PDB file of C-alpha atoms in Angstrom:
ATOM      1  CA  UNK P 287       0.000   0.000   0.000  1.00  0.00           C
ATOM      2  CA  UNK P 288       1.209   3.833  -0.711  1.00  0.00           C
ATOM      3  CA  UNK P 289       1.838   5.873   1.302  1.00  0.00           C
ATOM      4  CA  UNK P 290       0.263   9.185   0.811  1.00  0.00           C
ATOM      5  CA  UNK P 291       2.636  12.360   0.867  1.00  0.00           C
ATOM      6  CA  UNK P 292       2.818  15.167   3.343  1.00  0.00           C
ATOM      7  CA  UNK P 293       3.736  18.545   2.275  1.00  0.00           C
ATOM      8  CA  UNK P 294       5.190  20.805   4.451  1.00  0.00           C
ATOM      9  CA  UNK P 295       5.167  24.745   4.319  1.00  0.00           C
ATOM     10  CA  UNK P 296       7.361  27.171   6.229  1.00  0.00           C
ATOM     11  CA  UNK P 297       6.530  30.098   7.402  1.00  0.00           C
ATOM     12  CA  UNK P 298       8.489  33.257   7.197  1.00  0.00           C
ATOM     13  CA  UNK P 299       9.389  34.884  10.780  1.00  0.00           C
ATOM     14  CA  UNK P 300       6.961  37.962   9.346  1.00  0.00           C
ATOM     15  CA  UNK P 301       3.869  36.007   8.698  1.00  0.00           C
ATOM     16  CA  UNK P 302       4.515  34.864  12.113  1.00  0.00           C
ATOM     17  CA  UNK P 303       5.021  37.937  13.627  1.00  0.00           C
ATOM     18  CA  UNK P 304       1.899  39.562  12.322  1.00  0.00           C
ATOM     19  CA  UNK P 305       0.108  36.168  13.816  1.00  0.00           C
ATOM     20  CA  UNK P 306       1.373  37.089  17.361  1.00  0.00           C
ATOM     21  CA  UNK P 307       0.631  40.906  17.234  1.00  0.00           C
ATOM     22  CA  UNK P 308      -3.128  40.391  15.781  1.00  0.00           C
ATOM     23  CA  UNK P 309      -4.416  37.145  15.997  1.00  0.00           C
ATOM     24  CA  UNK P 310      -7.407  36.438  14.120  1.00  0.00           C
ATOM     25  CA  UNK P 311     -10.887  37.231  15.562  1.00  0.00           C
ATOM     26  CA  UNK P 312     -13.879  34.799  14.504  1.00  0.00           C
ATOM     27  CA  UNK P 313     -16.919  36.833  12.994  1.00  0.00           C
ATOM     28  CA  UNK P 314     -19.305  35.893  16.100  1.00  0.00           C
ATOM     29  CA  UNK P 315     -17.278  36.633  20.087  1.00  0.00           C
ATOM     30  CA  UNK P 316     -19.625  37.021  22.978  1.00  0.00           C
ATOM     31  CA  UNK P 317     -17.395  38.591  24.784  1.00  0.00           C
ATOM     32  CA  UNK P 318     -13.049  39.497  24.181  1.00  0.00           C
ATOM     33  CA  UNK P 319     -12.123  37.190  26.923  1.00  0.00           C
ATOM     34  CA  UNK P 320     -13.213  34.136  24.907  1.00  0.00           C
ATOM     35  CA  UNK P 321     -10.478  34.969  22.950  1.00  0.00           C
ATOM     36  CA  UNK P 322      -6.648  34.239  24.337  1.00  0.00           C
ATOM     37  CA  UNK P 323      -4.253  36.282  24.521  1.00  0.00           C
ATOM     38  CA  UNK P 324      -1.012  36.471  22.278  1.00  0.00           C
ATOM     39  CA  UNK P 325       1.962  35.104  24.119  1.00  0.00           C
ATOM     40  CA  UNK P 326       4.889  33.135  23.521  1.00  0.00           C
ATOM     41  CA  UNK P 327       5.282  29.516  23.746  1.00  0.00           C
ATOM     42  CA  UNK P 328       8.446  28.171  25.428  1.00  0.00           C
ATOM     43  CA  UNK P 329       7.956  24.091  26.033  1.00  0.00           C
ATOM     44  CA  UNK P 330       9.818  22.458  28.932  1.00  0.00           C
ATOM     45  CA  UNK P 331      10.586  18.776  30.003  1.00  0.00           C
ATOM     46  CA  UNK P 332       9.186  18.419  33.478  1.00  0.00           C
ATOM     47  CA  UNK P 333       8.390  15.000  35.434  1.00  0.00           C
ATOM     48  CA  UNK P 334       5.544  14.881  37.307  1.00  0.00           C
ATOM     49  CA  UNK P 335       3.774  12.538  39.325  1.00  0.00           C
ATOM     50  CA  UNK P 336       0.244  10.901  39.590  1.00  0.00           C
ATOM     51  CA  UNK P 337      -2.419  12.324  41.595  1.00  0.00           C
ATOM     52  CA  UNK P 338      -2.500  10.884  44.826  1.00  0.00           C
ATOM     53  CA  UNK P 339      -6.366  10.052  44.592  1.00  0.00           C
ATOM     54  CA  UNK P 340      -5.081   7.865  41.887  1.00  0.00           C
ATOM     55  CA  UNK P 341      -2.369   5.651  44.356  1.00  0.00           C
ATOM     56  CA  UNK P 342      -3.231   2.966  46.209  1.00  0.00           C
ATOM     57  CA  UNK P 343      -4.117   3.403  49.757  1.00  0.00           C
ATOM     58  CA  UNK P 344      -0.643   2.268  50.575  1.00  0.00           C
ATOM     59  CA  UNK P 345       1.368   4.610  48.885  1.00  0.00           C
ATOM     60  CA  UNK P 346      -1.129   7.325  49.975  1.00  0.00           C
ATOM     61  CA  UNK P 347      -0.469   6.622  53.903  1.00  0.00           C
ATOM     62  CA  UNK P 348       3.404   6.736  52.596  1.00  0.00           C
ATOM     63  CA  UNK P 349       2.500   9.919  51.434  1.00  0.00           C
ATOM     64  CA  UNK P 350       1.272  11.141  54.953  1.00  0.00           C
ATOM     65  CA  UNK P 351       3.945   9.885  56.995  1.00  0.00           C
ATOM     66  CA  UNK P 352       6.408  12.585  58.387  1.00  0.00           C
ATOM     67  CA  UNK P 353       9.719  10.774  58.207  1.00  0.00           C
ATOM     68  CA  UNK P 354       9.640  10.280  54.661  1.00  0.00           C
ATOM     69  CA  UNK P 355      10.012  14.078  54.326  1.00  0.00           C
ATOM     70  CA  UNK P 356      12.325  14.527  56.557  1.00  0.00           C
ATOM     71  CA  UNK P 357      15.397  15.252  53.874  1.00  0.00           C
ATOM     72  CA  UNK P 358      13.644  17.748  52.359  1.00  0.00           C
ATOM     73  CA  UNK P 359      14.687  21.612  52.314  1.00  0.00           C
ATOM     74  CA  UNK P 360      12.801  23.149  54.806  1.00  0.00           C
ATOM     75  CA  UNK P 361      12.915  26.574  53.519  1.00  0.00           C
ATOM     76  CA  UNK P 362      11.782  25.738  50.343  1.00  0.00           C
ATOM     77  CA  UNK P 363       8.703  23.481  52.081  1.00  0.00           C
ATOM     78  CA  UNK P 364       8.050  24.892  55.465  1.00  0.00           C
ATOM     79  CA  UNK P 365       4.338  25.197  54.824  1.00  0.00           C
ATOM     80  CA  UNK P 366       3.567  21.663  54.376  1.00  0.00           C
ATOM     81  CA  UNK P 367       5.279  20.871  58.080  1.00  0.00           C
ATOM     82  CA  UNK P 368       1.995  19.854  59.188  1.00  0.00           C
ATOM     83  CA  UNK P 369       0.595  18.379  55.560  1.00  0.00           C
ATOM     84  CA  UNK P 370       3.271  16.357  53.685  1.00  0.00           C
ATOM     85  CA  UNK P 371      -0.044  15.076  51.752  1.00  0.00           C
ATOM     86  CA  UNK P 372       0.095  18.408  50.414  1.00  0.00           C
ATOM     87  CA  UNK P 373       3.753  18.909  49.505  1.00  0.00           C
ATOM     88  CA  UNK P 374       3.040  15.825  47.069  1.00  0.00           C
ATOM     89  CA  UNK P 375       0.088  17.051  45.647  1.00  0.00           C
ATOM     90  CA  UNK P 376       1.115  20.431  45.026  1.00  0.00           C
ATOM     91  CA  UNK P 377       4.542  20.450  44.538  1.00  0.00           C
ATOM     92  CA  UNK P 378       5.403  16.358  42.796  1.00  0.00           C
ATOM     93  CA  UNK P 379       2.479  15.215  41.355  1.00  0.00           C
ATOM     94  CA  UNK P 380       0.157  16.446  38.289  1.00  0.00           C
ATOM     95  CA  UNK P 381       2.197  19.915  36.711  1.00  0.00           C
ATOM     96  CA  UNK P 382      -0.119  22.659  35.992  1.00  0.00           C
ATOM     97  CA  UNK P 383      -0.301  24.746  33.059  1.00  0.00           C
ATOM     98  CA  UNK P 384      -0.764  23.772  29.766  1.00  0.00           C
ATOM     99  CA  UNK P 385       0.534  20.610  28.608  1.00  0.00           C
ATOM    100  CA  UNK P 386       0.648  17.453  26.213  1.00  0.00           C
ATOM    101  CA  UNK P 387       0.882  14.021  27.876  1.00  0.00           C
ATOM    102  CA  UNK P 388       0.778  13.653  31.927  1.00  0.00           C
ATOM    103  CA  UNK P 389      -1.586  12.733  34.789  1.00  0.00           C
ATOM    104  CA  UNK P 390      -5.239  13.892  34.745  1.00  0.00           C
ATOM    105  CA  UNK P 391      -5.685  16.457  37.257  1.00  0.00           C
ATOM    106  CA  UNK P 392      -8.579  15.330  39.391  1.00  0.00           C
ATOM    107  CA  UNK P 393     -10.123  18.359  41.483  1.00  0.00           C
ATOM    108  CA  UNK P 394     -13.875  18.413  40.988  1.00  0.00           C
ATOM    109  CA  UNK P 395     -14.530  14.857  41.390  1.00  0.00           C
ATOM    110  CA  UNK P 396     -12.614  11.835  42.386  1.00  0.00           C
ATOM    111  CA  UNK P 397     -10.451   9.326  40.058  1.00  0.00           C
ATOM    112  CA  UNK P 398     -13.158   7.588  37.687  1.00  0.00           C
ATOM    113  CA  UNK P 399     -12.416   5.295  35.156  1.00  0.00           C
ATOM    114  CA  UNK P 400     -12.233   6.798  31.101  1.00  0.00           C
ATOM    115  CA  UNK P 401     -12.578   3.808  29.188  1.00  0.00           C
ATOM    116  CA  UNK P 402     -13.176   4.521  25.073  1.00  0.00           C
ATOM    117  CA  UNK P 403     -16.689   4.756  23.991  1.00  0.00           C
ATOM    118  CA  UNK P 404     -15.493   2.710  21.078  1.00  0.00           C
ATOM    119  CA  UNK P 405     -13.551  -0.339  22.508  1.00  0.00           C
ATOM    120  CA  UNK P 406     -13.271   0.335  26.278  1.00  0.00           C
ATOM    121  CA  UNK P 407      -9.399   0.441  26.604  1.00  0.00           C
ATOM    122  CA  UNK P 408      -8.683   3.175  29.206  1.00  0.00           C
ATOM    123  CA  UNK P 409      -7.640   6.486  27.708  1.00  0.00           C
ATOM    124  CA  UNK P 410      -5.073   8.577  28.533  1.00  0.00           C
ATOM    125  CA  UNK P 411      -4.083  11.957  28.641  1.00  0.00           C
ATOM    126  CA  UNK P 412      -3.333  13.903  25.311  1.00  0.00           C
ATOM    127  CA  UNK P 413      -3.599  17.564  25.956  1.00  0.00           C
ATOM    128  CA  UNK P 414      -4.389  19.585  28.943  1.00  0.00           C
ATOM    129  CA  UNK P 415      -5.813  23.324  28.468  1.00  0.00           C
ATOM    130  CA  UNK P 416      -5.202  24.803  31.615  1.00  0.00           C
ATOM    131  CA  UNK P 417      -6.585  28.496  33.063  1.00  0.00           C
ATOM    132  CA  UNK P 418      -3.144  29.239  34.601  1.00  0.00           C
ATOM    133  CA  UNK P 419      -0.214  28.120  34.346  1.00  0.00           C
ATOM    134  CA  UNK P 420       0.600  27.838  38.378  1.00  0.00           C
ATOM    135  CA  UNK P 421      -1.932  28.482  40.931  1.00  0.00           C
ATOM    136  CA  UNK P 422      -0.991  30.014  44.848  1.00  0.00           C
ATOM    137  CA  UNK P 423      -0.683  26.172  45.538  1.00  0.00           C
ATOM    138  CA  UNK P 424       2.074  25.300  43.097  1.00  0.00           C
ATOM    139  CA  UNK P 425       4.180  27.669  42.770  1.00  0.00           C
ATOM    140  CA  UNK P 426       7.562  25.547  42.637  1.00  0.00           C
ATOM    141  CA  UNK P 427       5.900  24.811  39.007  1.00  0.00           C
ATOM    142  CA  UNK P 428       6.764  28.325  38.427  1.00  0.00           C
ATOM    143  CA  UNK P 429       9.794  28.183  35.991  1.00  0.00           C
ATOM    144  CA  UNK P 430      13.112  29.788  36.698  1.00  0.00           C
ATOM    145  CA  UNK P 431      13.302  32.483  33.791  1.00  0.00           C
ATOM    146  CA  UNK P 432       9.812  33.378  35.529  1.00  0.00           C
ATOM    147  CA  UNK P 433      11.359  33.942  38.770  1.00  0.00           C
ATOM    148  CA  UNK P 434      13.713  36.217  38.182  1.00  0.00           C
ATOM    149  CA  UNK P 435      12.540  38.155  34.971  1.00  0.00           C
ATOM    150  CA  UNK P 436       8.274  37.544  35.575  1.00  0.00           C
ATOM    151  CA  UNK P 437       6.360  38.290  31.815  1.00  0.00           C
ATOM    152  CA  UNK P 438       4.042  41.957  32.554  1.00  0.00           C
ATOM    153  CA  UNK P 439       0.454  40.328  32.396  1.00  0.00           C
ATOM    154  CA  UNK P 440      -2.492  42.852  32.360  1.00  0.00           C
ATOM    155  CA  UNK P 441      -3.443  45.092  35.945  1.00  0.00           C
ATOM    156  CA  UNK P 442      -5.623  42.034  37.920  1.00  0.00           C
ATOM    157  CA  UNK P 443      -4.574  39.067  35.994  1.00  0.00           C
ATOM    158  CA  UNK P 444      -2.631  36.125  37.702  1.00  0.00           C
ATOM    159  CA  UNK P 445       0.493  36.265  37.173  1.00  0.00           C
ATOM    160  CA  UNK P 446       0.782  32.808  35.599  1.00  0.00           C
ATOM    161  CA  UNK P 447      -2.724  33.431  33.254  1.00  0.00           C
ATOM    162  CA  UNK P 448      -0.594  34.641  30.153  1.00  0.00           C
ATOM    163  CA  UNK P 449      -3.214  33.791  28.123  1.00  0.00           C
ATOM    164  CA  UNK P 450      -6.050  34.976  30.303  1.00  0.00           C
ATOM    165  CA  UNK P 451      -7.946  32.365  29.012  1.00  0.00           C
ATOM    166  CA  UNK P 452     -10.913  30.965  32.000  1.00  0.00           C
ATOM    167  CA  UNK P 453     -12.168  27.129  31.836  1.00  0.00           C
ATOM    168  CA  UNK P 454     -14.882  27.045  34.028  1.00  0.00           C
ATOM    169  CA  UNK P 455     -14.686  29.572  36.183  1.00  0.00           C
ATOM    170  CA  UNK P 456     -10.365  28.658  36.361  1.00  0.00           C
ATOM    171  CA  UNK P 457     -10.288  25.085  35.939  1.00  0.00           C
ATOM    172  CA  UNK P 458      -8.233  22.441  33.398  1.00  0.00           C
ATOM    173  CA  UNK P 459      -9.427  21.140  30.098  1.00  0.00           C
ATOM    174  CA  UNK P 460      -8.043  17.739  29.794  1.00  0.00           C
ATOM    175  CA  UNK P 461      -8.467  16.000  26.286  1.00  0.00           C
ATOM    176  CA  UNK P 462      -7.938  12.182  26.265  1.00  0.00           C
ATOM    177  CA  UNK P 463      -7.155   9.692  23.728  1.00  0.00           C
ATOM    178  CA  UNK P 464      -7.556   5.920  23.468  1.00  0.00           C
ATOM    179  CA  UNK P 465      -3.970   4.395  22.659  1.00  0.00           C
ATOM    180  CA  UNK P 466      -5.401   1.280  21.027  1.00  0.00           C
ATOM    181  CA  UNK P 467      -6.703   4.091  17.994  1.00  0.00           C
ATOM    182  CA  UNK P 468      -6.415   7.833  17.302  1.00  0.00           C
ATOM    183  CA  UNK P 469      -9.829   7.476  15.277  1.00  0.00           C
ATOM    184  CA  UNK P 470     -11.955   6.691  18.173  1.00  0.00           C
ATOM    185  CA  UNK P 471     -13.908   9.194  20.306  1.00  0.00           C
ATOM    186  CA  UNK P 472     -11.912  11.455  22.903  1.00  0.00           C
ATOM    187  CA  UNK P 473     -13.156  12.447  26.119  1.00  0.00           C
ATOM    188  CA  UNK P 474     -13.177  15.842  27.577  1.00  0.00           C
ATOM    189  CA  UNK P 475     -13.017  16.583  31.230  1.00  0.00           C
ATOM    190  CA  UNK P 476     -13.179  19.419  33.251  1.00  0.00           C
TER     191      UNK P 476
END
């Protein structure tokens, strides 16, 4: 069987530059902050943990016991002394933000199973759409560059919501895919 042939197009550094300074409006907008705004996109490697609704009641009682934190820097975590639960959850396991790949980010409900429509193999994470980048929680998410040079967002923005965009009220989009076949169904959670 053939293979059919992919063409691929370049862009010149204008046409992309005139992309970031007015991005494209659709005819109908109930209101501007549907749209996002323009910002760059600078991808990073980061490892990150599951969620620890989705461990095992062992590991989660691991998770809760004090002298398995004891080696960590206790300037950088003093406020999870009392919560090492916490330390996990914000700090190890499911990275905010936008992001391809990862853990599902439970929050409003509890771990449920997300088996295809189409074949019932469980699906997995393909792309998360995120309100913020780092919330008050998670802020050892926030990355270096960030730290010491922070991007100006608008007067009363976040200052991880570069794009200003709002799911729900400031909740995730997660999109996920069923491994066994990109051509069945995805699910969308909030």
């Amino acid at each position: 069987m053939a293979h059919p042939r992919t063409a691929l197009f370049w862009r010149s550094s204008a046409t992309v530059t005139d992309v970031l300074d007015a991005p494209p409006k659709p005819p109908i907008v109930e209101q501007d902050c549907y749209l996002p705004e323009p910002c760059l996109f600078s991808p990073e490697q980061v490892t990150e943990y599951p969620n620890p609704s989705d461990l095992d009641k062992e590991l989660q009682d691991q998770l809760d016991d004090m002298s398995r934190w004891e080696t960590i820097d206790p300037a950088r975590y003093n406020t999870y002394a009392d919560d090492p639960g916490e330390l996990y959850l914000n700090n190890l396991s499911t990275a905010p933000g936008w992001k391809t790949g990862g853990w599902t980010r439970w929050g409003l409900t509890d771990p449920k199973p997300r088996p295809c429509p189409e074949c019932g193999t469980e699906q997995v994470p393909l792309l998360t759409i995120a309100s913020s980048e780092w919330e008050g929680g998670s802020e050892t998410w926030i990355p270096e560059e960030e730290r010491t040079n922070p991007t100006p967002v608008p007067l009363g923005t976040h200052p991880g919501d570069f794009t200003e965009i709002s799911i729900a009220g400031g909740y995730n989009l997660q999109l996920h895919v069923c491994p066994a076949s990109p051509d069945h169904p995805h699910i969308a959670l909030v």
